[in-house]
Coordinates of C-alpha atoms in Angstrom, one line a residue:
M223 CA 18.6 -14.4 27.4
R224 CA 15.1 -14.1 28.8
R225 CA 15.6 -10.4 29.2
L226 CA 16.6 -10.1 25.6
L227 CA 13.5 -12.0 24.5
L228 CA 11.4 -9.6 26.6
L229 CA 13.1 -6.6 25.1
A230 CA 12.5 -8.1 21.6
T231 CA 8.8 -8.6 22.4
L232 CA 8.6 -4.9 23.5
C233 CA 10.3 -3.9 20.3
L234 CA 7.9 -5.8 18.2
A235 CA 5.0 -3.9 19.9
L236 CA 6.3 -0.5 18.7
A237 CA 5.1 1.0 15.4
S238 CA 4.5 4.4 13.8
A239 CA 4.3 6.6 10.7
L240 CA 2.4 7.6 7.4
R241 CA 0.5 6.8 4.1
R242 CA 0.5 6.3 0.3
V243 CA 1.6 7.8 -3.0
P244 CA 0.6 7.4 -6.7
L245 CA 2.7 5.4 -9.1
S246 CA 4.6 6.6 -12.2
R247 CA 6.3 4.6 -14.9
R248 CA 7.9 4.7 -18.4
R249 CA 5.9 2.5 -20.7
S250 CA 8.6 1.4 -23.1
L251 CA 10.9 -0.2 -20.6
R252 CA 8.1 -1.7 -18.6
K253 CA 6.5 -3.1 -21.8
L254 CA 9.8 -4.7 -22.6
L255 CA 9.8 -6.5 -19.3
R256 CA 6.3 -7.8 -20.0
D257 CA 7.3 -8.8 -23.5
R258 CA 10.0 -11.0 -22.0
G259 CA 7.3 -12.7 -19.9
R260 CA 8.9 -11.7 -16.6
D261 CA 6.8 -11.2 -13.5
R262 CA 9.6 -11.6 -11.0
G263 CA 10.0 -8.5 -8.9
Q264 CA 13.1 -8.1 -6.8
L265 CA 14.7 -6.4 -3.8
W266 CA 18.0 -4.4 -3.5
R267 CA 20.3 -5.3 -0.7
A268 CA 19.2 -7.0 2.5
Q269 CA 20.5 -6.1 5.8
A270 CA 20.1 -6.8 9.5
G271 CA 18.3 -4.3 11.7
L272 CA 15.5 -3.4 14.0
D273 CA 14.8 0.3 13.8
T274 CA 12.5 1.5 16.6
S275 CA 12.0 4.7 18.6
S276 CA 12.8 3.2 21.9
E277 CA 16.3 3.2 23.6
A278 CA 15.4 -0.2 25.0
C279 CA 15.5 -1.6 21.5
A280 CA 18.9 -0.1 20.6
A281 CA 20.6 -3.4 21.4
F282 CA 18.8 -4.9 18.4
L283 CA 19.6 -2.1 16.0
E284 CA 21.7 -3.2 13.0
T285 CA 22.7 -2.1 9.6
N286 CA 20.2 -1.8 6.7
E287 CA 20.5 -1.2 3.0
P288 CA 18.2 0.7 0.6
L289 CA 16.2 -1.0 -2.2
I290 CA 16.6 0.2 -5.7
N291 CA 13.2 0.4 -7.4
Y292 CA 13.3 -0.3 -11.2
L293 CA 10.2 1.1 -12.8
D294 CA 8.0 -0.3 -9.9
M295 CA 8.6 -3.6 -11.6
E296 CA 11.8 -4.9 -10.1
Y297 CA 13.7 -4.3 -6.8
F298 CA 17.4 -5.1 -6.9
G299 CA 19.9 -6.1 -4.2
Q300 CA 23.6 -6.8 -4.0
I301 CA 25.4 -9.7 -2.3
S302 CA 29.0 -10.9 -2.5
I303 CA 30.3 -14.5 -2.8
G304 CA 33.8 -15.8 -2.1
T305 CA 37.1 -14.5 -0.8
P306 CA 38.0 -11.9 -2.0
P307 CA 34.3 -11.0 -2.6
Q308 CA 32.7 -11.2 -6.0
N309 CA 29.6 -8.9 -6.2
F310 CA 26.3 -9.8 -7.7
T311 CA 22.9 -8.2 -8.1
V312 CA 20.1 -10.5 -7.0
V313 CA 16.4 -10.9 -6.4
F314 CA 15.5 -11.4 -2.8
D315 CA 12.6 -13.7 -3.4
T316 CA 10.1 -15.0 -0.9
G317 CA 8.7 -17.2 -3.6
S318 CA 11.7 -19.6 -3.8
S319 CA 14.4 -21.0 -1.5
N320 CA 17.6 -21.3 -3.5
L321 CA 20.5 -19.0 -4.2
W322 CA 22.0 -19.0 -7.7
V323 CA 24.3 -16.8 -9.8
P324 CA 25.8 -17.3 -13.3
S325 CA 28.9 -19.4 -13.6
V326 CA 32.0 -18.3 -15.6
Y327 CA 31.5 -21.6 -17.4
C328 CA 28.1 -20.7 -18.6
V329 CA 27.9 -19.9 -22.3
S330 CA 24.2 -18.8 -22.6
K331 CA 23.6 -15.3 -23.9
A332 CA 21.9 -14.5 -20.6
C333 CA 25.0 -15.4 -18.7
A334 CA 27.3 -13.4 -21.0
A335 CA 25.2 -10.3 -20.3
H336 CA 25.7 -10.6 -16.5
T337 CA 28.4 -10.9 -13.8
R338 CA 29.6 -14.5 -13.6
F339 CA 31.1 -16.3 -10.6
Q340 CA 34.7 -17.5 -10.9
P341 CA 35.3 -20.3 -8.4
T342 CA 39.1 -20.4 -9.0
Q343 CA 39.3 -16.8 -7.8
S344 CA 37.9 -17.6 -4.3
S345 CA 40.1 -19.1 -1.6
T346 CA 37.0 -20.2 0.4
Y347 CA 35.2 -22.0 -2.5
E348 CA 34.4 -25.7 -2.2
V349 CA 33.1 -28.0 -5.0
I350 CA 29.9 -29.8 -4.1
G351 CA 29.1 -30.9 -7.7
T352 CA 25.5 -31.9 -7.3
P353 CA 23.5 -31.2 -10.5
F354 CA 21.0 -28.3 -10.1
S355 CA 17.8 -27.5 -12.1
I356 CA 15.1 -25.1 -11.3
Q357 CA 11.9 -23.9 -13.1
Y358 CA 10.3 -20.5 -12.3
G359 CA 7.1 -19.2 -13.7
T360 CA 8.9 -17.4 -16.5
G361 CA 12.3 -19.0 -16.8
S362 CA 14.5 -22.0 -16.0
L363 CA 18.2 -22.8 -15.6
T364 CA 20.6 -25.7 -14.9
G365 CA 23.9 -25.8 -13.2
I366 CA 25.9 -27.3 -10.3
I367 CA 26.1 -26.8 -6.6
G368 CA 29.1 -25.1 -4.9
S369 CA 29.8 -23.8 -1.4
D370 CA 31.4 -20.5 -0.3
Q371 CA 31.1 -17.5 1.9
V372 CA 28.1 -15.4 1.1
A373 CA 27.8 -11.8 2.5
V374 CA 25.0 -9.2 2.5
Q375 CA 26.4 -5.9 3.6
G376 CA 28.4 -7.2 6.5
L377 CA 26.3 -10.3 7.3
S378 CA 28.6 -13.1 6.2
V379 CA 27.3 -16.8 6.1
S380 CA 30.0 -19.4 5.8
N381 CA 29.7 -22.6 3.9
Q382 CA 26.6 -21.5 2.0
Q383 CA 25.6 -23.8 -0.8
F384 CA 24.5 -22.1 -4.0
A385 CA 23.9 -23.0 -7.6
E386 CA 26.3 -21.9 -10.3
S387 CA 24.2 -21.5 -13.4
I388 CA 25.7 -23.2 -16.5
S389 CA 22.7 -22.9 -18.8
E390 CA 20.0 -20.2 -18.9
P391 CA 18.0 -20.9 -22.1
G392 CA 15.6 -18.5 -23.7
K393 CA 15.1 -14.9 -23.0
A394 CA 13.7 -14.9 -19.5
F395 CA 16.9 -13.8 -17.9
L396 CA 18.6 -12.2 -20.9
D397 CA 17.5 -8.6 -20.3
A398 CA 17.1 -9.0 -16.5
E399 CA 18.7 -6.2 -14.4
F400 CA 19.7 -8.8 -11.9
D401 CA 22.4 -11.5 -12.1
G402 CA 20.7 -14.2 -9.9
I403 CA 18.1 -14.9 -7.3
L404 CA 18.3 -15.4 -3.5
G405 CA 15.3 -17.4 -2.2
L406 CA 13.8 -16.6 1.2
A407 CA 11.0 -19.1 1.3
Y408 CA 11.0 -22.2 3.6
P409 CA 13.5 -25.1 3.3
S410 CA 10.9 -27.5 1.9
L411 CA 11.0 -25.5 -1.4
A412 CA 14.8 -25.8 -1.8
V413 CA 16.0 -27.8 -4.7
D414 CA 18.6 -30.5 -3.8
G415 CA 17.8 -30.0 -0.1
V416 CA 20.1 -27.0 0.1
T417 CA 19.8 -25.0 3.3
P418 CA 18.5 -21.6 2.4
F419 CA 20.5 -18.4 3.2
F420 CA 18.2 -17.1 5.9
D421 CA 18.2 -20.5 7.7
N422 CA 22.0 -20.3 7.8
L423 CA 21.8 -16.8 9.1
M424 CA 19.7 -18.1 12.0
A425 CA 21.8 -21.2 12.5
Q426 CA 25.0 -19.2 12.6
N427 CA 23.5 -16.7 15.1
L428 CA 23.9 -13.8 12.7
V429 CA 20.4 -12.3 13.4
E430 CA 19.1 -11.4 16.8
L431 CA 15.5 -12.4 15.9
P432 CA 14.3 -15.0 13.3
I433 CA 12.6 -12.3 11.3
F434 CA 13.1 -10.3 8.0
S435 CA 10.9 -7.6 6.7
V436 CA 10.3 -5.8 3.4
Y437 CA 9.4 -2.2 2.4
M438 CA 8.9 -1.3 -1.3
S439 CA 8.6 2.3 -2.4
S440 CA 5.7 3.1 -4.7
N441 CA 7.7 5.9 -6.4
P442 CA 10.5 4.7 -8.9
E443 CA 11.7 8.4 -9.1
S444 CA 12.6 8.3 -5.4
P445 CA 16.2 7.7 -4.5
Q446 CA 14.9 5.6 -1.6
G447 CA 13.4 2.5 -3.3
G448 CA 12.7 0.7 0.0
E449 CA 14.6 -1.7 2.2
L450 CA 14.9 -5.3 3.3
L451 CA 15.9 -6.0 6.9
F452 CA 17.2 -9.2 8.3
G453 CA 16.7 -9.6 12.1
G454 CA 13.7 -7.3 12.7
F455 CA 11.6 -4.6 11.1
D456 CA 11.6 -0.8 10.7
S457 CA 8.6 0.8 12.5
S458 CA 9.1 4.1 10.6
R459 CA 8.0 2.3 7.4
F460 CA 4.4 1.6 8.4
T461 CA 1.5 3.1 10.2
G462 CA -0.5 1.6 13.2
T463 CA 0.4 -1.8 14.4
L464 CA 1.5 -5.0 12.6
N465 CA -1.4 -7.5 12.2
W466 CA -0.1 -11.1 12.4
V467 CA -1.4 -13.8 10.0
P468 CA -0.5 -17.5 10.5
V469 CA 1.4 -19.3 7.8
T470 CA -0.9 -22.2 6.6
Q471 CA 1.7 -24.1 4.7
Q472 CA 5.5 -23.9 5.3
G473 CA 6.8 -23.8 1.7
Y474 CA 5.9 -20.5 0.3
W475 CA 4.9 -17.8 2.7
Q476 CA 1.3 -19.0 2.4
I477 CA -1.7 -17.5 4.2
Q478 CA -5.4 -17.8 4.3
L479 CA -7.7 -15.2 2.6
D480 CA -11.1 -14.9 4.1
N481 CA -12.5 -13.3 0.9
I482 CA -11.8 -10.8 -1.8
Q483 CA -14.2 -7.8 -2.2
L484 CA -14.6 -5.4 -5.1
G485 CA -16.4 -2.2 -4.2
G486 CA -17.4 -3.6 -0.8
T487 CA -19.1 -6.7 -2.3
V488 CA -17.6 -10.2 -1.8
T489 CA -16.7 -11.2 -5.4
F490 CA -14.1 -13.9 -5.1
C491 CA -12.9 -16.4 -2.6
A492 CA -16.3 -16.3 -0.7
G493 CA -15.5 -19.5 1.2
G494 CA -11.9 -18.6 1.8
C495 CA -8.8 -19.4 -0.3
Q496 CA -5.0 -19.6 -0.1
A497 CA -2.5 -16.9 -1.1
I498 CA 1.2 -16.3 -0.9
V499 CA 3.1 -13.1 -0.1
D500 CA 5.7 -13.0 -2.8
T501 CA 8.4 -10.4 -3.3
G502 CA 9.4 -12.1 -6.5
T503 CA 6.2 -11.4 -8.4
S504 CA 5.6 -7.9 -9.7
L505 CA 1.8 -8.0 -9.9
I506 CA -1.2 -9.6 -8.1
T507 CA -2.1 -12.8 -9.7
G508 CA -5.0 -15.2 -9.3
P509 CA -6.5 -18.2 -11.1
T510 CA -7.1 -17.2 -14.8
K511 CA -10.9 -17.4 -14.7
E512 CA -11.1 -15.2 -11.7
A513 CA -8.5 -12.8 -13.0
K514 CA -10.3 -12.4 -16.3
E515 CA -13.5 -11.7 -14.4
L516 CA -11.7 -9.1 -12.2
Q517 CA -10.3 -7.4 -15.3
N518 CA -13.9 -7.2 -16.8
L519 CA -15.3 -5.8 -13.5
I520 CA -12.8 -3.0 -13.4
G521 CA -13.3 -2.2 -17.1
A522 CA -9.8 -3.4 -18.2
V523 CA -9.6 -4.4 -21.9
A524 CA -6.9 -6.6 -23.4
V525 CA -4.6 -4.7 -25.8
D526 CA -1.3 -6.0 -27.1
G527 CA -1.0 -8.6 -24.3
E528 CA -1.8 -6.2 -21.5
Y529 CA -5.1 -5.1 -19.8
V530 CA -5.6 -1.4 -20.1
V531 CA -8.1 1.1 -18.7
E532 CA -8.9 4.7 -19.3
C533 CA -6.7 6.8 -17.1
S534 CA -9.5 9.3 -16.6
S535 CA -11.7 6.6 -15.0
L536 CA -9.4 5.9 -12.0
S537 CA -11.4 8.0 -9.6
E538 CA -14.5 6.1 -10.4
M539 CA -13.1 2.6 -10.2
P540 CA -13.9 0.4 -7.1
D541 CA -11.5 -0.4 -4.3
L542 CA -10.3 -4.0 -4.0
T543 CA -10.1 -5.5 -0.5
F544 CA -8.4 -8.6 0.6
T545 CA -9.9 -9.7 4.0
I546 CA -7.1 -11.5 5.9
N547 CA -7.5 -12.9 9.3
G548 CA -10.6 -10.8 9.8
L549 CA -9.1 -7.5 8.8
P550 CA -9.4 -5.6 5.5
Y551 CA -6.4 -4.8 3.3
T552 CA -7.7 -2.3 0.7
L553 CA -6.2 -1.2 -2.6
S554 CA -7.5 1.9 -4.3
A555 CA -7.5 2.0 -8.1
Q556 CA -4.4 4.3 -7.8
A557 CA -2.6 1.4 -6.2
Y558 CA -3.7 -1.5 -8.4
I559 CA -3.6 0.4 -11.7
L560 CA -0.1 1.1 -13.1
V561 CA 0.3 4.5 -14.6
E562 CA 2.9 4.8 -17.3
Y563 CA 4.2 7.7 -19.5
G564 CA 5.7 7.6 -23.0
D565 CA 5.6 9.6 -26.2
G566 CA 3.9 12.4 -24.4
M567 CA 1.0 10.1 -23.5
E568 CA -0.3 8.5 -20.4
F569 CA -1.1 4.8 -20.2
C570 CA -2.9 2.9 -17.5
T571 CA -2.5 -0.9 -17.2
S572 CA -4.0 -3.4 -14.7
G573 CA -1.9 -4.7 -11.9
F574 CA -3.7 -8.0 -12.1
Q575 CA -2.7 -11.1 -14.0
G576 CA -4.0 -14.7 -14.5
N577 CA -1.8 -17.5 -13.2
D578 CA -3.0 -21.1 -12.8
I579 CA -1.0 -23.0 -10.1
P580 CA -2.3 -26.6 -10.3
P581 CA -3.1 -28.8 -7.3
P582 CA -1.9 -29.9 -4.9
T583 CA 0.1 -26.6 -4.5
G584 CA -2.6 -24.5 -6.0
P585 CA -4.8 -22.8 -6.7
L586 CA -3.2 -19.8 -5.2
W587 CA -3.5 -16.0 -5.3
I588 CA -0.1 -14.3 -5.4
L589 CA 0.2 -11.0 -3.4
G590 CA 3.1 -9.6 -5.3
D591 CA 4.8 -6.1 -5.4
V592 CA 1.5 -4.3 -6.2
F593 CA 0.2 -5.5 -2.8
I594 CA 3.5 -5.2 -0.8
R595 CA 4.0 -1.6 -1.9
Q596 CA 0.9 -0.8 0.1
F597 CA 1.5 -3.1 3.0
Y598 CA 4.8 -3.4 4.9
S599 CA 5.4 -7.1 5.2
V600 CA 7.3 -8.9 8.1
F601 CA 8.2 -12.6 7.7
D602 CA 8.5 -14.3 11.1
R603 CA 10.2 -17.7 10.9
G604 CA 10.2 -18.0 14.7
N605 CA 6.4 -18.0 14.9
N606 CA 5.6 -19.0 11.3
R607 CA 3.5 -15.9 10.6
V608 CA 3.4 -12.8 8.4
G609 CA 2.9 -9.3 9.8
L610 CA 1.2 -6.7 7.7
A611 CA 0.6 -3.0 8.2
P612 CA -0.1 0.0 5.9
A613 CA 3.2 1.2 4.4
V614 CA 4.5 4.7 4.4
P615 CA 5.1 6.2 0.9

């Protein structure tokens, strides 16, 4: 066991690879997502694996699955529940801790438009019956808790409790490309005290290391939208070495920001502030007052509910740098401005948004997909830390 841990440590020290690429989008579909008020980004298929260039690490190599990138706004994944398996597309969300999918007994329009779980069709299903209710930033639902086998591309967790959605009011989930959400945050965020999926993966010894990692492509046209690995990280997805940042609060994947600089000048968070690394949020968000000031400073103007800039000005716009644990994480305008095409025209919208999270949880900055696309992110439950490194395009 000690030798395995030593090998794991050696594997974690290995890293290599490349750089960045500009974004491209179709305005009409992306605008529809915004009109629905959805800022939840998502991941396509999670899988175990530790991909390194060393033979010594081959013992930790497991399967991985690609991500599907939907317009740089959403990243989808597939899981199965029950015996025989019933397949669902879900969000792998580091900003929540519960798993839920629509129930066959749900009559909401949002449920009717998606795959629904049929408990009577699964021989391994067990009724728990606890009422379930959850509120996200842009949607809510109610249901009941059940238990069954949950699998992600060969990784099968037994007796996983999950919510069967019975009511999904409003339009938040109606046009969603996903059926449900699988939360990857800490157990303290779990509604009804349900043990999160990744905690069960660890408890049932289904991962070699208590780590999962996320890569998000910055090109929605690419067939390789990215990947999510359970049990390790893929060193071919980032350049240099991973820089580790301590988790400050074990709920969200919360970390300390030293400051936020615009054009090399400390503009926000001068005395330090808190942020979360959230795969379930498409943009970078901050307190509304600061976010508005940031929009003004980059020259973004509110139009039809979005902040837009002149596409011709991108090369003149300042870099935005998050200083984290003493190191700079810099986004160019090409990274934080979302370029969209439609009707033969080019549109450029800001990747920032105001979002007030009240105390005691907030205020918080949310480093969503706009940030994660540029920085490969490793979530280490064993040491309660987040690893960050420049992502390969």
